[in-house]
Tab-separated table of C-alpha atoms in Angstrom:
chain	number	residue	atom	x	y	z
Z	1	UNK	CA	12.925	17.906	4.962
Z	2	UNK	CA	13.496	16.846	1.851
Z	3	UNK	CA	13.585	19.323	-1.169
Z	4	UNK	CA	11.531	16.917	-3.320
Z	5	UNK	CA	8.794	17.332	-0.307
Z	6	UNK	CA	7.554	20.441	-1.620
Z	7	UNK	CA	6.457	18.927	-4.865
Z	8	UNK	CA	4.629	15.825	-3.093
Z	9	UNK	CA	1.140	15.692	-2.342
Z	10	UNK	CA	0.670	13.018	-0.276
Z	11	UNK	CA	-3.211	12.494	1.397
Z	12	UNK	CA	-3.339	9.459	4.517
Z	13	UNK	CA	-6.578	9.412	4.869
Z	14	UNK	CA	-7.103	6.575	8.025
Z	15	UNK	CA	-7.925	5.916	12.021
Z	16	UNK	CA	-6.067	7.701	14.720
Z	17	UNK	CA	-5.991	6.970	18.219
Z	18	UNK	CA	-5.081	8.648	21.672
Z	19	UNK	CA	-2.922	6.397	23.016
Z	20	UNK	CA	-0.628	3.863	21.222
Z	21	UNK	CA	0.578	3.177	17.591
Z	22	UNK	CA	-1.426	2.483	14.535
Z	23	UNK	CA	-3.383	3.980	11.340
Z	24	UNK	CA	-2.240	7.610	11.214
Z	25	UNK	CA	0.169	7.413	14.075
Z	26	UNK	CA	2.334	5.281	12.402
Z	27	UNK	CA	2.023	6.687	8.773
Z	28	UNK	CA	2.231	9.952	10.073
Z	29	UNK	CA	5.770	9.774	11.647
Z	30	UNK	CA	7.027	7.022	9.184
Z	31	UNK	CA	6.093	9.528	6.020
Z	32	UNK	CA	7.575	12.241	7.968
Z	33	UNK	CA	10.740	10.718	9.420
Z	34	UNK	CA	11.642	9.204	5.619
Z	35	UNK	CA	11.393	13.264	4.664
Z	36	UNK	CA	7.730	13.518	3.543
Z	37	UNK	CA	5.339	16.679	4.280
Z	38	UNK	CA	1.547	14.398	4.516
Z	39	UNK	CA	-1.650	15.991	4.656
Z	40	UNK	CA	-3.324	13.490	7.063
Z	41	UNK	CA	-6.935	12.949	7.519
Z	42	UNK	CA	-8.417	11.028	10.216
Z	43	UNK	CA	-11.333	8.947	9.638
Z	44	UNK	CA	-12.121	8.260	13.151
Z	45	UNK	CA	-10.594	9.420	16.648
Z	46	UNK	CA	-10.651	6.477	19.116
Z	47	UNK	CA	-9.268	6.298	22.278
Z	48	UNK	CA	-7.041	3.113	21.431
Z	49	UNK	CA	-6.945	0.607	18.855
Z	50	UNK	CA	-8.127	-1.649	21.500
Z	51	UNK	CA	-10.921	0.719	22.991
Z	52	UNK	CA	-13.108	2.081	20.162
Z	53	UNK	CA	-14.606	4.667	22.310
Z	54	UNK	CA	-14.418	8.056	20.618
Z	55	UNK	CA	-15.478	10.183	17.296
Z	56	UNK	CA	-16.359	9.263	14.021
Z	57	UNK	CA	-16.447	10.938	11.263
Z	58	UNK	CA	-19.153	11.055	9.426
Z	59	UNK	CA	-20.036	10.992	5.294
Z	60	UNK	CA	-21.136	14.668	5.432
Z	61	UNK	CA	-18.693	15.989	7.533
Z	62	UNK	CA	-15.916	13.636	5.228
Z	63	UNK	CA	-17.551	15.271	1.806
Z	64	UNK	CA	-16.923	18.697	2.948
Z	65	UNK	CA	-12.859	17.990	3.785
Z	66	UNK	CA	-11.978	16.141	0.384
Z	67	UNK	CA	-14.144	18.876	-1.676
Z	68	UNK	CA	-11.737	21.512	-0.069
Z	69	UNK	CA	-8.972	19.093	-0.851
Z	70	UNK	CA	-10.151	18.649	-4.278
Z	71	UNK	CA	-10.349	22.215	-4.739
Z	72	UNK	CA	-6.607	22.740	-3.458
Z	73	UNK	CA	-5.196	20.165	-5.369
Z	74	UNK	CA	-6.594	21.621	-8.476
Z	75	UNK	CA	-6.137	24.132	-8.567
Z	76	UNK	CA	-2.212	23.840	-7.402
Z	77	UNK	CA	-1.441	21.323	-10.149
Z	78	UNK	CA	-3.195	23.200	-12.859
Z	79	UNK	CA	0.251	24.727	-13.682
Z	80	UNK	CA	3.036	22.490	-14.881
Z	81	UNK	CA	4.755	22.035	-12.159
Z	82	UNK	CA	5.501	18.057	-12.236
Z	83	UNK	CA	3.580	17.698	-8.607
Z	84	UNK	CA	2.792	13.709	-7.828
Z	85	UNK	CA	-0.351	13.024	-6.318
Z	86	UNK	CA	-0.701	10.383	-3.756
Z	87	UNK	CA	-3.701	8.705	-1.725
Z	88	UNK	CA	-3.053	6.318	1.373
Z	89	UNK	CA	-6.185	4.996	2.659
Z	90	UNK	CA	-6.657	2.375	5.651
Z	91	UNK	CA	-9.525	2.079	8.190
Z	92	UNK	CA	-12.947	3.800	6.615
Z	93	UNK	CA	-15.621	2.424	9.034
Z	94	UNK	CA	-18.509	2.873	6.812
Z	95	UNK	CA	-19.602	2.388	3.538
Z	96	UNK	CA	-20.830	5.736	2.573
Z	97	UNK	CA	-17.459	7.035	3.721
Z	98	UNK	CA	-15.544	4.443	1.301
Z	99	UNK	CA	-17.657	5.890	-1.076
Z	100	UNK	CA	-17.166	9.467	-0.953
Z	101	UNK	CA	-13.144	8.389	-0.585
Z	102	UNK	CA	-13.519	6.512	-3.999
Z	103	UNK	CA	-15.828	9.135	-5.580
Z	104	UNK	CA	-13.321	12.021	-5.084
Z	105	UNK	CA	-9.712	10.072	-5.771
Z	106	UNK	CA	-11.567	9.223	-8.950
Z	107	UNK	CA	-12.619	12.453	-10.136
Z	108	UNK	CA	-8.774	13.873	-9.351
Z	109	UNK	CA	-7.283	10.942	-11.682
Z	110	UNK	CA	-9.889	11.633	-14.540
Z	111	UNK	CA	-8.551	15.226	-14.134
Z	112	UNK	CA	-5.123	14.048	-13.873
Z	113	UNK	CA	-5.288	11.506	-17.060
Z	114	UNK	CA	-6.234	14.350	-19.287
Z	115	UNK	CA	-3.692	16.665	-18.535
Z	116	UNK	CA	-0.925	13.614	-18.689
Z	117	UNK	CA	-2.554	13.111	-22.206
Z	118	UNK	CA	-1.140	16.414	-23.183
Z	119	UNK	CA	1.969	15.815	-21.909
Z	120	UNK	CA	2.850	12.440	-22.803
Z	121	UNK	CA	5.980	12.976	-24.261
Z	122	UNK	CA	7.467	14.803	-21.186
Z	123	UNK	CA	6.069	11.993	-18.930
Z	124	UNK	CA	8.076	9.396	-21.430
Z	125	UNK	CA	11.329	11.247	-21.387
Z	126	UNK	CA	10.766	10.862	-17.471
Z	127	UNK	CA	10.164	7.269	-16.948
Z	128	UNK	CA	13.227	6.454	-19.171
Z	129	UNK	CA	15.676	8.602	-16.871
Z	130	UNK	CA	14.387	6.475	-14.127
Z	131	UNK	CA	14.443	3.320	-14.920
Z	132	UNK	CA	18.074	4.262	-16.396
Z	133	UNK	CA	18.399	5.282	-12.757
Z	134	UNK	CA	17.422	2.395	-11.430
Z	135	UNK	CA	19.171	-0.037	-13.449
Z	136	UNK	CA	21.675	-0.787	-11.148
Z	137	UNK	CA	20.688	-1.206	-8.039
Z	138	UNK	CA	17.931	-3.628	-9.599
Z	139	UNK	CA	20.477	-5.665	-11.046
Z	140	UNK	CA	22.504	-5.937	-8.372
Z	141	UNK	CA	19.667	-7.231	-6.424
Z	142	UNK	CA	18.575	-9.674	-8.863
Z	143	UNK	CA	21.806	-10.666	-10.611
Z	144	UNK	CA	20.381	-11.086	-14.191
Z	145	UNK	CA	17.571	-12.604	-13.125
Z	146	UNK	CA	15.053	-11.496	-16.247
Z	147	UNK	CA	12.286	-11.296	-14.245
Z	148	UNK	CA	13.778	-7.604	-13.048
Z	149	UNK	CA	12.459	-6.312	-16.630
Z	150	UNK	CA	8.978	-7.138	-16.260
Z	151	UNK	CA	8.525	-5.454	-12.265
Z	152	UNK	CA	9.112	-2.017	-13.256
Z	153	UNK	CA	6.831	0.295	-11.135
Z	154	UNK	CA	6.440	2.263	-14.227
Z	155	UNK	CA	5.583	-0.214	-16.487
Z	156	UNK	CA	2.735	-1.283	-14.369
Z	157	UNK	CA	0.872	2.140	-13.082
Z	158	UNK	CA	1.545	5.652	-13.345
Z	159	UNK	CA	3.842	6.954	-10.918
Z	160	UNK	CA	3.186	10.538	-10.611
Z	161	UNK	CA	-1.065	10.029	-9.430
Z	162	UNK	CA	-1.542	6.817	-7.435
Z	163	UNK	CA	-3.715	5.415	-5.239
Z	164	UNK	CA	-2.666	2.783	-2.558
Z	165	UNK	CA	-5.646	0.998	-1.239
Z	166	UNK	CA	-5.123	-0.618	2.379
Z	167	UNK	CA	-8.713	-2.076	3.059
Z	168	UNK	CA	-8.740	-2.520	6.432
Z	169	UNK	CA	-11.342	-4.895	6.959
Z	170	UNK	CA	-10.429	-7.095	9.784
Z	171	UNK	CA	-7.660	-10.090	10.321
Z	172	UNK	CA	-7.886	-13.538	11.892
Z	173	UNK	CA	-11.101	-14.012	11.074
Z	174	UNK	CA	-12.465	-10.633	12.708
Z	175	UNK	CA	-14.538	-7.966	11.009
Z	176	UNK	CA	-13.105	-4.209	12.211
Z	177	UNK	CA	-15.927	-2.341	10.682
Z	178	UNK	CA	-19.644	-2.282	9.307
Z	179	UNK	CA	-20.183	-5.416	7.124
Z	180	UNK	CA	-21.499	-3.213	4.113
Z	181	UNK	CA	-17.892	-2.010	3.962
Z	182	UNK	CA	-17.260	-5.184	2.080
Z	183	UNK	CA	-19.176	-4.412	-0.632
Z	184	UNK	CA	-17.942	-0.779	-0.831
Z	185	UNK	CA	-14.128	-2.150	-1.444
Z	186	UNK	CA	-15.119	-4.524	-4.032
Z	187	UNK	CA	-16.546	-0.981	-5.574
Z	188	UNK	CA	-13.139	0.199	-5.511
Z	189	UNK	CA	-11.437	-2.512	-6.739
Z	190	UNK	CA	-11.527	-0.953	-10.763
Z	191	UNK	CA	-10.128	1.983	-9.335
Z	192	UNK	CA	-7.069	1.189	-7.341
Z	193	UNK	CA	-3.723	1.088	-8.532
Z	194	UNK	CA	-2.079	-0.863	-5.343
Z	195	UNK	CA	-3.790	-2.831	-2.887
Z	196	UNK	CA	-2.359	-4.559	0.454
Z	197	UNK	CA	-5.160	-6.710	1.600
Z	198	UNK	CA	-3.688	-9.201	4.288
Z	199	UNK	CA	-4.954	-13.099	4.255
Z	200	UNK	CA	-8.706	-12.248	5.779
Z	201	UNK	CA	-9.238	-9.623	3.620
Z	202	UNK	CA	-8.281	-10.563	0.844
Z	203	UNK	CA	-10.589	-13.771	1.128
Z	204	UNK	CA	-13.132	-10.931	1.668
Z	205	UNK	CA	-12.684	-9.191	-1.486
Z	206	UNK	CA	-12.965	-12.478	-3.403
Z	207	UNK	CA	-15.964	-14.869	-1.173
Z	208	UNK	CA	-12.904	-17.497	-1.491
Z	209	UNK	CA	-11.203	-19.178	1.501
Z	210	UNK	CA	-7.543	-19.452	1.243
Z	211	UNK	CA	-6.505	-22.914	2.120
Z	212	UNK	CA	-3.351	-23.232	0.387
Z	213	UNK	CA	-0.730	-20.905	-2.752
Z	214	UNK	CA	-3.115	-21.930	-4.988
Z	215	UNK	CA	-5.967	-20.304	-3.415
Z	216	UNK	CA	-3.799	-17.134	-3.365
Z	217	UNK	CA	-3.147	-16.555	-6.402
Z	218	UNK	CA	-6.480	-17.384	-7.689
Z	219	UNK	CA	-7.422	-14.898	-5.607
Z	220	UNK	CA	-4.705	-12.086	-6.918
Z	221	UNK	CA	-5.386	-13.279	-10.380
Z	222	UNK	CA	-9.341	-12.008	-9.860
Z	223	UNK	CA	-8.142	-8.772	-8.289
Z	224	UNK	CA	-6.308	-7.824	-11.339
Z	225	UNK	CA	-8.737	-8.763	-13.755
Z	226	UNK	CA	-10.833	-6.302	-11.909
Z	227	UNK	CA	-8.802	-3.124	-12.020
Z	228	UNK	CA	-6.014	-2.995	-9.870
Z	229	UNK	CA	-3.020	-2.616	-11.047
Z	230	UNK	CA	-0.728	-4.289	-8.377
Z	231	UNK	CA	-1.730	-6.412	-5.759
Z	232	UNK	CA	0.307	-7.195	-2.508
Z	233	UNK	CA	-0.653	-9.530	-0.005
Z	234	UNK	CA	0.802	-8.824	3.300
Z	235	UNK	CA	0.621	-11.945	5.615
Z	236	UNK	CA	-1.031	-15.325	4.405
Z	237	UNK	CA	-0.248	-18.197	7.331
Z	238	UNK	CA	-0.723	-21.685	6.554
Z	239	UNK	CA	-1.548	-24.155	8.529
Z	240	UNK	CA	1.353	-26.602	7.291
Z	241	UNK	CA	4.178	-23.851	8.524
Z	242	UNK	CA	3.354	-22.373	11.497
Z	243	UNK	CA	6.897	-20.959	12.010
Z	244	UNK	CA	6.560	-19.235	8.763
Z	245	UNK	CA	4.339	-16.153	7.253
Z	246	UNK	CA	4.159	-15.960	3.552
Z	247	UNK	CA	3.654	-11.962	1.281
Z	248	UNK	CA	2.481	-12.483	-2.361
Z	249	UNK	CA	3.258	-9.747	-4.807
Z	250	UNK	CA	1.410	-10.838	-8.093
Z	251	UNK	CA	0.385	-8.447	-11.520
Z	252	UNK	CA	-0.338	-9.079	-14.957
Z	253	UNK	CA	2.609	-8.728	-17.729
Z	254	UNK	CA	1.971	-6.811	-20.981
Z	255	UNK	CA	0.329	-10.199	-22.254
Z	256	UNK	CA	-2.255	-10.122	-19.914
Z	257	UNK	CA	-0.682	-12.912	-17.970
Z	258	UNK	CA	-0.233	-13.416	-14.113
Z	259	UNK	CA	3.218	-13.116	-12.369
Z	260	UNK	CA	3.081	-13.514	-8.883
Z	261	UNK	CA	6.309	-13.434	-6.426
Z	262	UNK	CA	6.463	-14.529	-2.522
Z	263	UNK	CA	8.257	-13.935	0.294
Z	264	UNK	CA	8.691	-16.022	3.302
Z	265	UNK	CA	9.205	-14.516	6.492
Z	266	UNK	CA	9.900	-16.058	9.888
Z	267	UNK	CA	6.830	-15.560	12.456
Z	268	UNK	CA	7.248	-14.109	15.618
Z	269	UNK	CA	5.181	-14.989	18.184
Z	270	UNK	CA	3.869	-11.575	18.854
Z	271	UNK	CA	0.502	-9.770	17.714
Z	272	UNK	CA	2.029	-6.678	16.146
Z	273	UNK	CA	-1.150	-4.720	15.435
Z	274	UNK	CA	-0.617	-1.927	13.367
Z	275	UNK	CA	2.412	-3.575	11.173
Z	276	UNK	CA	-0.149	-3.224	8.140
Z	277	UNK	CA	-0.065	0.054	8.492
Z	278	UNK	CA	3.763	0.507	9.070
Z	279	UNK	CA	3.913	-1.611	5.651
Z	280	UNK	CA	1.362	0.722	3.510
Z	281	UNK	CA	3.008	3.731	4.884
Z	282	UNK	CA	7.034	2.519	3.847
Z	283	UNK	CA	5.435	0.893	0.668
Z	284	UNK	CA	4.165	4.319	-0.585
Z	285	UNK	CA	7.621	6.325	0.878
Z	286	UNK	CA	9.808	3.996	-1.245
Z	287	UNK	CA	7.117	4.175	-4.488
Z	288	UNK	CA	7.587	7.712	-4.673
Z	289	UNK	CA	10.790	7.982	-3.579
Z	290	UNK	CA	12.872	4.593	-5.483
Z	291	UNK	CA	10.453	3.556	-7.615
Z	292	UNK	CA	12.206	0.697	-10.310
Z	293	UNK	CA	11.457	-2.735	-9.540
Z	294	UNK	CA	8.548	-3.572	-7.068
Z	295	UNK	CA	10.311	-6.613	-5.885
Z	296	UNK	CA	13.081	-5.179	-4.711
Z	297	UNK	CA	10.839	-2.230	-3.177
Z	298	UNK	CA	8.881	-5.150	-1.504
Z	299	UNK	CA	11.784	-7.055	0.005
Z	300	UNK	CA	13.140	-3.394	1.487
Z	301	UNK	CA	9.626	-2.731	3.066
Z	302	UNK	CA	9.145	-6.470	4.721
Z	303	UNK	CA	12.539	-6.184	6.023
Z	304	UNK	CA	12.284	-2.841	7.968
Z	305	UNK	CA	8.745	-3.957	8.966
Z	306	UNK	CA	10.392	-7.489	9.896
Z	307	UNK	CA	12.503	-5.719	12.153
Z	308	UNK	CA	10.487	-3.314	13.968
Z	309	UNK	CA	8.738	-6.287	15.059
Z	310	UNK	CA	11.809	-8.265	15.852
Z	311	UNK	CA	12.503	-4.762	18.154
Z	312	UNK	CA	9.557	-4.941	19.869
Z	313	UNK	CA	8.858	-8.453	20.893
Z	314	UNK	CA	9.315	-7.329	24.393
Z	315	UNK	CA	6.889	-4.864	24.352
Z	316	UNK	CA	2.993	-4.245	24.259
Z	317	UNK	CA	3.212	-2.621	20.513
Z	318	UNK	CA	5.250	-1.678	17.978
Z	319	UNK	CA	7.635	0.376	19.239
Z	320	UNK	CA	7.906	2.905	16.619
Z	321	UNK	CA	9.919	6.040	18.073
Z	322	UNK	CA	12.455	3.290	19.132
Z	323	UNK	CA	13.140	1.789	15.759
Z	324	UNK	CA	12.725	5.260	14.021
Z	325	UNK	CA	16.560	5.019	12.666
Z	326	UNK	CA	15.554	1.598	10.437
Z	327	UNK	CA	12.322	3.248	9.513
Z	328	UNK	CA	13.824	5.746	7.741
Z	329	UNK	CA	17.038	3.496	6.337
Z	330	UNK	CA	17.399	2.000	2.456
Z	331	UNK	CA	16.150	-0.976	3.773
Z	332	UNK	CA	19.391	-3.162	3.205
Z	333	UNK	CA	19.462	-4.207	6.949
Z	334	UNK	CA	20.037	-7.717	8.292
Z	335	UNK	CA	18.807	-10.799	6.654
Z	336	UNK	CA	17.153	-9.752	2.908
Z	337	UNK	CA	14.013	-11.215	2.195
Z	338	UNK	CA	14.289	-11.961	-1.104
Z	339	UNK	CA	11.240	-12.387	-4.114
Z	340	UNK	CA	10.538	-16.271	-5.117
Z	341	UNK	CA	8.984	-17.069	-8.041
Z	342	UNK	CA	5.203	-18.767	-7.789
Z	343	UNK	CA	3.363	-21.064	-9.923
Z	344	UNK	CA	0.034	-19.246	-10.922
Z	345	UNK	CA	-3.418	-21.164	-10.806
Z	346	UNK	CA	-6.261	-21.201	-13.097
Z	347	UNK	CA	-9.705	-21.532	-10.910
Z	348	UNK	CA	-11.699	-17.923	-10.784
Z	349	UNK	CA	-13.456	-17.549	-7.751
């Protein structure tokens, strides 16, 4: 385990299922096997992620769990002890539940803010070393490109209490859970510092059907002037490239403006459920971990996930325990999947 472990407090708070791989059984062994220690709370305990026969958990029984948390996470960063904070959330079946997730992540970063307020200058001194840190292996990646300056993980959110927001929602045009969870996520949206919708959701989130780029970023573009800090869109598909899948990274500079990156990724012809979870789950490992430029933190994640699927095109599922070796790697294997620059839109949905 590594040392660093100890002084992580890192909440998963999704599905978990009997028999097969996704929600908490992936983030589970992915956080663990890159050297995390996860407190992991299950939302819901189904049989498979194919048979939703089992228990759910329900907003009273949910309330009681995070106030504990709450308490415990108080009360153990009321000393100085530079702890991060960290809050992984994926499938939440009803709204009340989203709710009480929201209430209670919010409360902690209120709490949070004001004691960074009194510590700024230590927090400053911090940043600098990594980013200094960092330096090189960002501009290695992006050889001069300028762009590198403006990605910094710590210029966009605050690094040591974050909240990454998966809203699992549905895909391909399929609701997962109760419709009023809709609403309940655009609730969050102030509130979230990173969010991975994929294509469905994130039309969703916005009432706007993606058609085209253009539609995408409008749609990121909305996000941010909501609240969130960083949006990441995990798998648009177009109907003019079928042999293609397309991630969108996209924030707004220091002048308010959008910059939005993608990355296009060769489809397999495979339906890899649970690969949004495998992607939250490295995401928030190499956030807390790396840190530096998102771009390059981005590429890394797609191209582990890109090849746990390429692994396990022969198989049922993701095959996890099998790939375990590039789950837990730098990233830097086979064919990079590199950031493009993308022309930002104007329409608001």
């Amino acid at each position: 385990m590594n040392p660093s472990a100890n002084r992580e407090h890192i909440i998963s708070i999704q599905s978990h299922v009997l028999d097969g791989f996704c929600g908490n059984n992936i983030a589970s062994f992915v956080l663990r096997r890159r050297g995390h220690a996860p407190k992991i709370f299950n939302t819901v305990q189904y049989y498979s992620k194919y048979k939703h026969v089992g228990v759910e958990m329900k907003q009273e029984e949910m309330q009681t769990i995070l106030d504990a948390l709450k308490g415990d996470l108080v009360a153990t960063r009321s000393g100085n002890n530079g702890s991060g904070v960290y809050f992984l959330t994926g499938y939440i079946k009803t709204k009340e539940c989203v709710e009480a997730v929201m209430s209670h992540i919010w409360d902690l970063k209120n709490q949070h803010n004001e004691k960074r307020n009194t510590q700024l200058n230590g927090h400053l001194d911090a940043t600098l070393e990594i980013e200094e840190k960092m330096n090189g292996d960002a501009a290695k990646w992006h050889n001069g490109n300028s762009c590198a300056d403006d990605s910094s993980l710590e210029k966009l959110l605050s690094v040591d209490f974050l909240w990454i927001c998966d809203p699992v929602m549905g895909d391909n045009g399929k609701l997962y859970v109760d419709k009023d969870v809709i609403l309940a996520y655009k609730k969050c949206i102030p509130f979230v510092d990173i969010m991975t919708p994929n294509q469905f959701e994130l039309e969703l989130l916005c009432d706007w059907k993606i058609k085209n780029e253009n539609d995408v970023t409008t749609c990121i573009r909305f996000l941010l002037n909501r609240g969130v800090k960083l949006i990441i869109v995990t798998s648009v598909q177009y109907l003019s490239d079928k042999d293609h899948l397309y991630s969108y990274v996209g924030y707004l500079n220091s002048q308010g403006e959008l910059v939005a990156f993608k990355y296009k990724i060769i489809r397999f012809d495979f339906n890899a459920c649970g690969s949004g979870d495998l992607f939250a789950a490295l995401l928030l490992s190499f956030v807390i971990r790396h840190r530096g430029n998102v771009l390059l933190i981005v590429s890394k994640v797609l191209n582990i996930v890109h090849n746990v699927i390429k692994n396990s095109l022969t198989s049922g599922e993701l095959n996890i325990i099998e790939n375990q070796d590039i789950i837990a790697s730098d990233g830097f294997c086979g064919n990079f999947i590199k950031a493009e620059p993308v022309c930002a839109a104007h329409p608001t949905p």
